[in-house]
Amino acid sequence: MSDKVLLDYGSGGRASQRLISELFLKHFANPELDRLNDAARLELDGPLAVSTDSFTVDPIFFPGGDIGCLAVHGTVNDVAMLGAEPLYLTCGYIIEEGLPMEDLERIVVSMGAAARHAGVRIVTGDTKVVPRGTVDKIFINTTGIGRIVADPMPSGDRAAPGDAVLISGTMGDHGLTILGTREGLSFEAAVQSDCASLNHLLLKLVREIPSVHVLRDPTRGGLATTLNEIAISSGAGIEVQEKSVPVRAEVSGGCSVLGLDPLYLANEGKFICILPEADAEKALEIMRADELGGDACRIGSVTEQNPGKVSLVTPLGGKRLLNMLEGEQLPRIC
Amino acid sequence: MSLTLLEKFHDPDLCKGLLDKLHSLVDREFRFMEVCGTHTVAIFQSGLRSLLPEKIVHLSGPGCPVCVTHESEVNAFIDLAGRDDVIVATFGDLMRVPGSKGRSLKKAQADGAKVAVVYSPPDALKLAADHPDKTVVFLGVGFETTAPAVAGTLLMAREQGLKNFKVLSFHKLVPPALGALMTDPEVNIDAFVMPGHVSAIIGLEPYRPVAEVFGKSAAVTGFEPVDILGSLVFLVEAWKSGEPKVANLYPRIVRDGGNAKARAVMEQVFRTSDALWRGIGLIPGSGLEMRDEFEDHDAKKAFGIEIVESPALPGCRCGDVLKGKLRPDQCPLFKKACTPASPVGPCMVSTEGSCAAYFKYSMD
């Protein structure tokens, strides 16, 4: 194959076949995909969870991951947040003409490894190559399908007064890593993306604690925006203790320099769990026993007060609104 | 457990002591103006607002650089961004500021204008080096805090011979705005919380007339809860003593004499000029324009930009908010026609804007 992705590779002819057989099949191999039919035949029964997401991250390689593994983690996590076991993924690649083949291979290898680690099969896919300048290097879409295990299913509208609000670890690592890498900023200590598939931990959690009311991953918009979505859909209030929210020192330092708030930064390997107070300790034990939940902690409660709003109790004991993010966070003048 | 220096400025016990003292001292209404928007945000963000005595009225002043950028200046940015031969480089918080027709750089960008968000003026200089076929215009908005860095970058541009790097200078100076406020008979302020960052450059001297001419106290302070509480205690005590004082309560950053080197760089490149302030109007000697020696880098001259004073946006009361005449939540547009998603005025756009702070943090 050429050392760069050419428009020929998206032509549907021999070049496309070579790309598929020598690259994608090599790293994604599984019985459903290997048949190379127009569609994959799947055996599924019971309630299903389906989620789709498109990944357009810049830069495509960053400390802690790349666009390939992110495209697996992101969709696997979205499916798993319904208390589901993710089983299958589809993937669509839109590649800019001229992308180094080496970069594409690195992304495909990473995606294959992430899928195997998460225990999901990439069963069908599509590759398009578009002229230089019409996309930025590479975009990947993934759709995930999973079998819902939890009954009743966790859902954002089930947060109820008296529930505890837990998170699985530190906030803002992914968002600051991407921003820092994009802008060529170096922070005092290395900041790394937390991107990871959480499905194994989440399945263990919902199997052992059927009372889990809400599972959500605070991706774009961060913790603050996701909690607001939950408060709005459940009609309950959420009160967060600021000092309980774990943020790495290097992340809070980087945010301070850039005028950003870590509570609004994206996470790709963390989740929020809301469940009855009585089961909170057990949930934390399960989370902390897993390497992806080592920093799990309780950050607040669901309340009857301030319905539909999220309030933050500051370390001084003052209370303020923790509002939803409007647009993207932008660096300030001074 | 020992606290780091920064943690000490957040220490809840220390804050509680200062809060108790403040509650015992405050027996009448005090109207304090936070000249700098960052103080307003810090008061909300730390939760202090819900803990301070109710009789302390916080007024936000004209110290948010985005908020005081005049509609006419914003129109000039947007017109410039529309040129094919120009890349506009700016700090992020100017992106959503509406001009007089409700257009913003963000909307211009969506229409194809080349706008780059940068983190520092030297980033804009690098952009110019990387795009020799375009003229990179850095939007020079900000006070004495940012003007020296812009001036330093212009010196670098001259050294490197990068004539395609230009600055559109709408910099503003804080002391003349304070003078304009204090001579406005409708403005009712007991004391000022002065901006820490600006003071690091200009020092205390320019604030002396606040006490000596206008009989008000002023405290230069930092942005941590202990800094802010300490300054409020000082200002209440100064008022009670009957002797107006100007004090530096931020000695870890601000020297009484300021930063002479930064001022020298600023003065080498810029000279004072009259400037338009949003909501306030023309304040003589309150702006910075580029000296003739730097005309190669002056975007105003290169593109023949003339500021045509456009009328204020209908219904927008940002001017009254900036003068402390109106609280953000008293504006008829607040949370109705004016929200961060669709800001009518700049006080709702800037992260330092008081309307944005009320919208973002107030539980009411």
XYZ file of C-alpha atoms in Angstrom:
698
model
C 0.000 0.000 0.000
C 1.029 3.594 -0.534
C 2.595 5.464 2.380
C -0.275 7.958 2.221
C -4.013 7.444 1.970
C -5.036 8.150 -1.621
C -8.488 8.867 -3.011
C -8.162 5.449 -4.734
C -8.576 3.733 -1.370
C -12.126 5.003 -1.173
C -13.001 4.110 -4.758
C -14.655 0.788 -3.979
C -12.245 -1.017 -6.314
C -9.136 -3.088 -5.714
C -7.393 -0.379 -3.716
C -10.346 -0.248 -1.319
C -10.313 -4.024 -0.991
C -6.600 -3.974 -0.211
C -7.135 -1.370 2.472
C -9.925 -3.409 4.026
C -8.191 -6.766 3.909
C -4.661 -5.637 4.770
C -5.596 -3.153 7.459
C -9.111 -3.280 8.882
C -9.707 -7.047 8.746
C -6.242 -7.699 10.075
C -6.942 -5.791 13.265
C -10.723 -6.114 13.704
C -11.105 -9.815 12.731
C -14.194 -11.621 14.034
C -16.687 -14.112 12.505
C -19.339 -11.508 11.689
C -16.970 -9.053 9.993
C -14.840 -11.678 8.219
C -17.778 -12.736 6.023
C -17.633 -9.299 4.358
C -21.301 -9.342 3.454
C -23.179 -6.113 2.916
C -24.467 -6.334 6.478
C -23.682 -8.324 9.603
C -26.069 -10.955 10.933
C -26.428 -10.679 14.694
C -28.186 -12.844 17.271
C -29.868 -10.629 19.834
C -32.837 -10.897 22.129
C -34.340 -8.868 24.942
C -34.145 -5.104 25.401
C -31.255 -3.513 23.539
C -29.249 -0.332 23.999
C -28.025 1.458 20.872
C -25.842 4.552 20.715
C -23.958 6.349 17.991
C -21.224 8.955 18.166
C -18.859 10.677 15.755
C -15.294 11.409 16.759
C -13.530 14.445 15.334
C -10.906 15.039 17.984
C -7.956 17.324 17.260
C -5.181 16.249 17.737
C -5.817 12.665 16.629
C -3.003 11.383 18.881
C -2.784 12.667 22.428
C -1.205 11.590 25.724
C -3.240 8.627 26.958
C -4.934 7.717 23.672
C -5.921 8.511 20.099
C -9.029 8.945 17.993
C -9.227 5.155 17.346
C -9.447 3.916 20.920
C -11.559 6.959 21.818
C -14.115 5.932 19.170
C -14.454 2.574 20.945
C -14.414 3.856 24.520
C -16.896 6.650 23.864
C -19.578 4.472 22.314
C -18.990 1.448 24.572
C -19.428 3.736 27.572
C -22.611 5.322 26.201
C -24.170 1.863 25.726
C -22.967 0.656 29.141
C -24.517 3.668 30.921
C -27.925 2.084 30.365
C -26.861 -0.886 32.475
C -26.176 -2.771 29.260
C -23.523 -5.203 28.103
C -22.033 -3.734 24.885
C -21.664 -6.491 22.272
C -21.201 -5.041 18.811
C -19.829 -1.924 17.184
C -20.085 -0.550 13.689
C -17.532 1.932 12.458
C -17.401 4.496 9.657
C -14.131 6.139 8.690
C -13.962 9.405 6.763
C -10.310 9.940 5.894
C -8.649 12.990 4.375
C -6.619 12.234 1.282
C -2.928 12.347 2.152
C -3.188 11.048 5.723
C 0.000 9.063 6.371
C -0.769 5.332 6.149
C 1.309 4.896 9.278
C -1.095 7.136 11.207
C -4.111 5.268 9.886
C -2.598 1.935 10.866
C -1.776 3.222 14.330
C -5.399 4.296 14.745
C -6.804 0.990 13.460
C -4.475 -1.058 15.686
C -5.479 1.023 18.693
C -9.161 0.676 17.856
C -8.875 -3.110 17.461
C -7.077 -3.442 20.783
C -9.635 -1.236 22.561
C -12.504 -3.315 21.146
C -10.906 -6.595 22.242
C -10.262 -5.191 25.699
C -13.868 -4.027 25.993
C -15.113 -7.383 24.693
C -17.030 -5.923 21.737
C -16.845 -6.966 18.088
C -16.620 -4.497 15.228
C -19.099 -6.211 12.921
C -19.458 -3.835 10.001
C -17.788 -0.722 8.741
C -17.334 1.772 5.982
C -14.391 3.724 4.637
C -14.526 6.921 2.641
C -11.550 8.928 1.452
C -12.325 12.560 0.684
C -10.228 15.238 -1.039
C -7.615 17.070 1.013
C -9.096 19.924 2.987
C -12.664 18.601 3.122
C -12.179 16.947 6.534
C -9.508 17.418 9.153
C -7.318 14.251 8.878
C -9.821 11.641 10.011
C -13.331 11.393 11.422
C -14.679 8.143 12.866
C -18.282 7.247 13.603
C -19.130 4.277 15.787
C -22.490 2.778 16.661
C -22.729 0.413 19.587
C -25.317 -2.244 20.356
C -25.684 -3.925 23.715
C -28.056 -6.064 25.725
C -29.640 -4.284 28.681
C -28.923 -6.224 31.841
C -30.204 -3.874 34.547
C -33.884 -3.979 35.394
C -35.096 -1.342 35.875
C -32.674 0.414 33.590
C -30.613 3.346 34.985
C -31.878 6.596 33.518
C -31.301 10.308 34.026
C -34.908 10.885 35.090
C -34.663 8.461 38.019
C -32.547 10.631 40.353
C -34.609 10.908 43.542
C -34.276 13.047 46.690
C -32.219 11.156 49.236
C -29.945 9.563 46.637
C -26.184 9.820 46.888
C -24.159 11.200 43.974
C -20.895 9.338 43.312
C -18.176 9.769 40.700
C -15.609 7.190 39.676
C -12.541 9.439 39.719
C -10.809 12.727 38.933
C -12.424 15.323 36.678
C -11.066 17.168 33.662
C -8.080 14.991 32.692
C -9.182 14.326 29.100
C -10.404 17.852 28.353
C -7.237 19.543 29.592
C -5.018 17.011 27.802
C -6.707 17.705 24.472
C -6.612 21.460 24.954
C -3.025 21.425 26.140
C -1.852 19.206 23.267
C -3.812 21.185 20.673
C -2.340 24.478 21.775
C 1.142 23.129 22.391
C 0.999 24.060 26.047
C 3.205 22.234 28.464
C 2.035 21.840 32.003
C 4.283 21.399 34.998
C 3.465 17.718 35.290
C 2.226 15.513 32.508
C -1.541 15.476 32.126
C -2.969 12.449 30.404
C -6.366 11.547 28.989
C -8.401 9.127 31.103
C -10.076 7.511 28.084
C -11.107 3.937 28.861
C -14.011 1.533 28.397
C -15.962 1.336 31.628
C -18.330 -1.486 30.657
C -16.806 -4.262 32.793
C -16.916 -2.123 35.931
C -20.418 -0.828 35.163
C -21.775 -4.346 34.584
C -20.361 -5.519 37.897
C -21.956 -2.509 39.555
C -25.463 -2.976 38.165
C -25.379 -6.751 38.726
C -24.422 -6.383 42.375
C -26.498 -3.273 43.071
C -29.781 -3.384 41.136
C -30.917 -0.177 42.852
C -28.653 2.092 40.756
C -30.876 4.947 39.565
C -28.595 6.875 37.194
C -25.354 6.153 35.322
C -23.926 8.877 33.082
C -20.514 9.658 31.674
C -19.572 13.313 32.010
C -18.045 13.768 28.563
C -18.385 17.080 26.700
C -19.606 19.800 29.050
C -18.079 17.899 31.958
C -19.474 17.095 35.371
C -21.387 20.365 35.732
C -23.298 20.055 32.476
C -24.095 16.352 32.956
C -25.403 16.919 36.484
C -27.593 19.724 35.150
C -29.023 17.384 32.511
C -29.861 14.878 35.264
C -31.402 17.575 37.489
C -33.565 18.815 34.625
C -34.750 15.389 33.468
C -35.455 14.131 37.007
C -36.921 17.415 38.273
C -34.845 17.032 41.446
C -32.147 19.277 42.885
C -28.533 18.154 43.143
C -26.168 19.507 45.764
C -22.434 18.992 45.241
C -19.694 19.512 47.839
C -16.915 21.245 45.919
C -14.141 19.977 48.188
C -15.210 16.366 47.544
C -14.783 16.582 43.776
C -11.366 15.088 42.969
C -9.264 17.084 40.506
C -5.585 16.341 39.908
C -3.275 19.146 41.011
C -1.794 19.402 37.507
C -5.290 19.714 36.009
C -6.395 22.424 38.410
C -3.066 24.211 37.833
C -3.472 24.062 34.045
C -7.066 25.268 34.311
C -6.028 28.149 36.500
C -3.482 29.302 33.892
C -6.000 29.056 31.057
C -9.004 30.466 32.929
C -10.948 27.213 32.615
C -13.048 25.302 35.116
C -12.270 21.561 35.465
C -15.904 20.865 36.285
C -16.781 21.768 32.685
C -13.972 19.819 31.027
C -14.621 16.545 29.199
C -13.887 13.146 30.721
C -13.691 9.925 28.696
C -13.143 7.299 31.375
C -15.292 8.393 34.297
C -18.910 8.002 35.286
C -21.475 9.470 37.634
C -23.521 6.992 39.677
C -26.658 8.088 41.524
C -28.300 5.568 43.829
C -30.085 5.279 47.179
C -28.010 6.440 50.122
C -28.090 2.968 51.721
C -26.182 1.407 48.812
C -23.606 4.184 48.372
C -20.817 2.590 50.404
C -21.166 -0.757 48.665
C -21.058 0.956 45.262
C -17.908 2.833 46.247
C -16.267 -0.420 47.356
C -16.981 -2.024 43.980
C -15.732 1.037 42.111
C -12.552 1.384 44.168
C -11.717 -2.307 43.697
C -11.423 -1.663 39.936
C -8.420 0.131 38.461
C -10.785 2.490 36.621
C -12.546 3.524 39.828
C -9.641 3.849 42.240
C -10.423 7.490 43.079
C -14.190 6.940 43.357
C -15.905 9.093 45.938
C -19.161 10.623 46.995
C -19.579 14.222 45.882
C -23.120 15.115 46.890
C -26.795 14.325 47.223
C -30.054 14.594 45.373
C -32.356 17.041 47.148
C -35.943 18.250 47.163
C -34.712 21.859 47.245
C -33.901 23.807 44.073
C -35.655 21.384 41.702
C -33.979 21.170 38.292
C -30.865 22.995 39.511
C -27.393 21.977 40.658
C -25.898 23.841 43.594
C -22.290 23.804 44.712
C -21.330 24.115 48.365
C -17.889 25.739 48.373
C -15.147 24.845 50.870
C -16.026 28.059 52.749
C -19.571 26.796 53.230
C -21.111 29.226 50.741
C -23.562 28.007 48.168
C -23.790 28.914 44.509
C -25.340 27.689 41.313
C -23.371 25.197 39.237
C -24.850 26.091 35.892
C -24.735 24.358 32.536
C -21.902 25.285 30.159
C -22.888 27.735 27.448
C -20.962 27.051 24.246
C -17.304 26.119 24.519
C -14.948 27.320 27.234
C -12.643 29.989 25.837
C -9.437 31.382 27.281
C -9.863 34.834 28.778
C -7.952 38.094 28.439
C -6.521 38.428 31.949
C -1.425 19.162 58.071
C 0.431 22.178 56.824
C -1.171 24.347 54.149
C 0.577 25.612 51.057
C 0.716 29.376 50.611
C -2.179 29.325 48.152
C -4.262 27.043 50.386
C -3.885 29.546 53.210
C -5.747 32.077 51.088
C -8.676 29.648 50.889
C -8.478 28.482 54.499
C -12.075 28.168 55.778
C -11.053 28.920 59.390
C -9.235 32.086 58.421
C -12.181 33.120 56.242
C -14.643 32.448 59.033
C -12.677 34.732 61.377
C -12.713 37.528 58.777
C -16.393 36.959 58.018
C -17.282 37.160 61.733
C -15.325 40.384 62.019
C -17.062 41.807 58.965
C -20.502 40.895 60.312
C -19.687 42.591 63.619
C -18.410 45.741 61.860
C -21.139 46.242 59.270
C -24.018 48.195 60.798
C -25.114 50.221 57.757
C -25.316 49.775 54.022
C -21.894 49.796 52.352
C -21.689 50.153 48.598
C -18.445 48.614 47.379
C -17.376 48.634 43.789
C -15.236 45.783 42.487
C -13.520 47.672 39.702
C -12.343 44.403 38.168
C -14.794 41.764 36.955
C -12.509 38.978 38.149
C -13.260 40.056 41.734
C -16.996 39.841 41.033
C -16.559 36.347 39.652
C -14.306 35.316 42.556
C -16.916 36.480 45.092
C -19.543 34.323 43.419
C -17.300 31.384 42.618
C -15.986 30.983 46.138
C -19.511 31.125 47.550
C -18.658 34.301 49.497
C -21.710 36.075 48.182
C -24.021 33.874 50.226
C -21.910 34.428 53.368
C -21.229 38.186 53.303
C -23.381 40.637 55.311
C -26.522 41.515 53.377
C -25.864 45.194 53.995
C -22.781 45.063 51.759
C -23.895 45.987 48.266
C -21.489 44.780 45.580
C -21.304 46.856 42.449
C -19.332 45.784 39.437
C -17.134 48.422 37.891
C -15.664 49.194 34.481
C -12.731 46.813 34.933
C -13.800 44.045 32.587
C -11.937 44.698 29.335
C -14.504 42.916 27.205
C -17.429 44.720 28.803
C -16.056 48.198 28.182
C -15.102 47.575 24.558
C -17.373 49.908 22.647
C -19.906 48.607 20.106
C -18.149 50.722 17.477
C -14.853 48.974 18.249
C -16.512 45.563 18.018
C -17.931 46.587 14.635
C -14.389 47.439 13.533
C -13.160 43.957 14.554
C -15.914 42.284 12.631
C -15.364 44.398 9.505
C -11.663 43.612 9.660
C -12.303 39.882 10.081
C -14.364 39.974 6.892
C -11.312 40.891 4.767
C -9.829 38.059 2.698
C -6.256 39.188 3.334
C -6.546 39.258 7.134
C -6.413 36.732 9.949
C -7.769 38.229 13.137
C -6.027 36.893 16.261
C -7.785 37.376 19.563
C -8.224 36.168 23.107
C -11.235 33.889 23.332
C -13.523 36.091 25.335
C -14.018 38.583 22.489
C -15.503 35.883 20.260
C -19.104 36.216 21.381
C -19.282 39.973 21.999
C -22.051 41.440 19.882
C -21.482 44.536 17.770
C -24.208 47.039 17.108
C -26.060 44.751 14.699
C -25.845 41.735 16.991
C -23.036 40.224 14.912
C -19.993 38.766 16.678
C -16.610 37.353 15.674
C -18.075 33.889 16.297
C -20.798 34.543 13.730
C -18.308 36.136 11.339
C -16.150 33.007 11.656
C -19.133 30.841 10.731
C -19.545 33.063 7.655
C -15.961 32.338 6.615
C -13.909 35.014 8.405
C -10.487 33.832 9.499
C -10.376 34.257 13.269
C -7.768 32.542 15.439
C -8.114 32.277 19.207
C -4.694 32.713 20.797
C -3.447 32.415 24.354
C -0.899 35.203 24.235
C 0.234 38.015 21.889
C 3.415 36.068 20.925
C 1.115 33.252 19.665
C -0.332 35.810 17.236
C 3.182 36.779 16.163
C 3.927 33.124 15.390
C 0.737 33.004 13.341
C 2.066 35.933 11.298
C 5.388 34.140 10.751
C 3.499 31.006 9.631
C 1.217 32.933 7.217
C 3.413 35.390 5.316
C 0.715 35.812 2.641
C -1.790 37.216 5.152
C -1.824 40.105 7.585
C -2.354 38.907 11.135
C -4.127 41.532 13.216
C -4.087 41.069 16.965
C -7.038 42.699 18.690
C -5.486 44.877 21.367
C -8.177 44.874 23.999
C -7.430 45.073 27.693
C -6.060 47.356 30.353
C -2.605 48.070 31.720
C -2.396 44.349 32.529
C -2.161 43.206 28.928
C -0.899 46.302 27.126
C 2.794 45.747 28.124
C 2.735 42.203 26.701
C 1.255 43.535 23.453
C 3.889 46.281 23.369
C 6.637 43.707 23.962
C 5.291 41.599 21.117
C 5.330 44.616 18.798
C 8.992 45.130 19.661
C 9.621 41.468 18.810
C 7.739 41.886 15.511
C 9.910 44.863 14.621
C 13.046 42.956 15.525
C 11.977 39.999 13.398
C 10.887 42.247 10.539
C 7.389 40.758 10.530
C 5.478 43.597 8.924
C 2.450 41.373 8.374
C 1.841 41.458 12.133
C -0.346 44.373 13.199
C -2.245 45.401 16.289
C -5.602 47.097 16.419
C -5.179 48.955 19.681
C -8.291 49.597 21.711
C -6.464 49.324 25.019
C -7.918 51.277 27.898
C -6.563 52.757 31.103
C -8.225 52.260 34.469
C -7.432 55.480 36.405
C -9.206 57.860 33.954
C -12.315 55.643 34.147
C -12.281 55.897 37.937
C -12.115 59.666 37.580
C -15.121 59.609 35.227
C -17.072 57.488 37.688
C -16.348 59.640 40.691
C -17.343 62.834 38.965
C -20.689 61.344 37.882
C -23.238 62.707 40.396
C -25.487 59.661 39.963
C -22.787 57.212 40.976
C -22.985 56.272 44.641
C -19.999 54.284 45.898
C -18.511 54.128 49.404
C -15.219 52.443 48.543
C -13.336 50.595 45.821
C -11.820 47.128 45.567
C -9.032 47.758 43.077
C -7.848 45.338 40.422
C -4.811 43.328 41.458
C -3.484 42.646 37.967
C -3.688 46.233 36.727
C -2.127 47.460 39.975
C 0.853 45.136 39.508
C 1.758 47.374 36.555
C 0.640 50.851 37.633
C 1.235 50.583 41.399
C -0.684 52.660 43.942
C 0.106 56.213 42.887
C -2.668 56.588 40.268
C -5.250 55.709 42.937
C -4.225 58.457 45.387
C -6.826 60.954 44.072
C -9.565 58.461 45.040
C -8.830 59.279 48.676
C -7.233 62.708 48.406
C -9.675 64.319 45.963
C -12.842 62.256 46.247
C -12.624 61.097 49.868
C -13.108 57.377 49.201
C -10.990 54.455 50.308
C -9.478 51.951 47.930
C -7.874 48.566 48.543
C -5.708 46.800 45.985
C -6.232 43.123 46.548
C -5.951 39.616 45.132
C -8.610 37.184 44.030
C -8.583 34.531 46.755
C -11.284 34.527 49.448
C -8.914 35.694 52.218
C -7.691 38.542 49.980
C -11.225 39.717 49.280
C -12.438 39.424 52.870
C -9.337 41.209 54.148
C -9.968 44.095 51.780
C -13.620 44.412 52.822
C -12.668 44.505 56.519
C -10.056 47.163 55.714
C -12.522 49.277 53.738
C -15.210 49.156 56.437
C -12.679 50.071 59.111
C -11.300 52.887 56.954
C -14.809 54.268 56.437
C -15.486 54.101 60.167
C -12.226 55.874 60.954
C -13.354 58.786 58.819
C -9.966 58.871 57.113
C -10.052 57.661 53.505
C -7.078 55.428 52.690
C -5.505 53.777 49.694
C -3.748 50.537 50.593
C -1.869 47.721 48.965
C -3.269 44.522 50.439
C -1.723 42.395 47.688
C 2.010 42.859 48.367
C 2.832 39.321 47.223
C 2.097 40.454 43.647
C 1.841 44.257 43.683
C 4.649 46.611 44.532
C 3.569 50.105 45.602
C 5.562 51.503 42.683
C 4.162 48.958 40.217
C 6.312 47.526 37.451
C 8.416 50.310 35.944
C 9.887 48.073 33.242
C 6.470 47.018 31.962
C 5.320 50.646 31.953
C 8.443 51.671 30.027
C 7.758 49.082 27.298
C 4.136 50.176 27.150
C 5.133 53.824 26.880
C 7.752 53.075 24.219
C 5.062 51.691 21.905
C 1.860 53.478 22.910
C 0.777 57.014 23.746
C -2.431 57.970 25.507
C -5.448 58.938 23.463
C -9.129 59.541 24.018
C -11.187 56.364 24.062
C -14.778 55.291 23.835
C -16.051 53.104 26.675
C -19.178 51.081 26.273
C -21.946 52.540 28.385
C -19.785 55.415 29.581
C -18.853 57.198 26.361
C -15.733 59.158 25.542
C -13.207 59.467 28.371
C -10.318 61.823 27.544
C -6.857 60.285 27.868
C -8.205 56.837 28.717
C -6.952 54.874 25.701
C -3.677 53.800 24.141
C -2.817 54.341 20.500
C 0.384 53.324 18.745
C 3.180 55.812 18.396
C 4.146 56.939 14.886
C 7.386 54.926 15.034
C 5.277 51.788 15.046
C 2.905 52.742 12.246
C 4.119 49.740 10.201
C 2.327 47.601 12.743
C -0.685 49.816 13.328
C -3.821 48.149 11.938
C -5.781 51.403 12.225
C -3.420 53.096 9.787
C -2.880 50.070 7.545
C -6.585 49.525 6.963
C -7.770 53.105 7.413
C -9.983 52.161 10.341
C -11.977 55.026 11.730
C -14.224 54.518 14.685
C -17.704 55.622 13.844
C -19.622 55.909 17.067
C -22.659 53.679 16.709
C -25.656 53.901 19.006
C -25.976 51.610 22.013
C -27.975 48.439 21.590
C -31.663 49.086 22.257
C -32.620 48.266 25.834
C -29.094 47.297 26.895
C -28.260 48.677 30.351
C -24.646 47.460 30.489
C -23.512 51.065 30.888
C -25.532 51.478 34.072
C -24.254 48.136 35.337
C -20.647 49.226 34.698
C -21.202 52.434 36.655
C -22.736 50.561 39.566
C -26.110 52.250 39.033
C -27.889 48.984 38.350
C -27.488 45.420 39.569
C -27.479 42.901 36.698
C -30.663 41.219 37.916
C -32.404 44.611 37.941
C -31.947 44.975 34.173
C -35.246 44.281 32.371
C -33.433 42.167 29.770
C -31.608 39.936 32.318
C -32.361 36.221 31.812
C -35.080 37.213 29.336
C -33.866 38.778 26.091
C -30.276 38.642 27.367
C -28.671 35.295 28.234
C -25.202 33.829 27.637
C -26.646 31.969 24.621
C -27.945 35.174 23.147
C -26.219 38.091 24.862
C -27.500 41.598 24.163
C -24.652 43.322 25.950
C -21.035 42.519 26.756
C -21.599 42.157 30.524
C -23.420 38.931 29.668
C -20.710 37.719 27.293
C -17.460 38.047 29.148
C -16.495 35.425 31.704
C -15.629 38.425 33.880
C -18.881 40.235 33.137
C -21.113 40.833 36.114
C -24.306 39.853 34.272
C -22.693 36.571 33.220
C -21.572 36.012 36.821
C -25.108 36.595 38.141
C -26.503 34.276 35.467
C -23.929 31.587 36.049
C -23.647 31.557 39.825
C -26.671 33.159 41.494
C -29.127 30.695 43.046
C -31.982 33.264 42.864
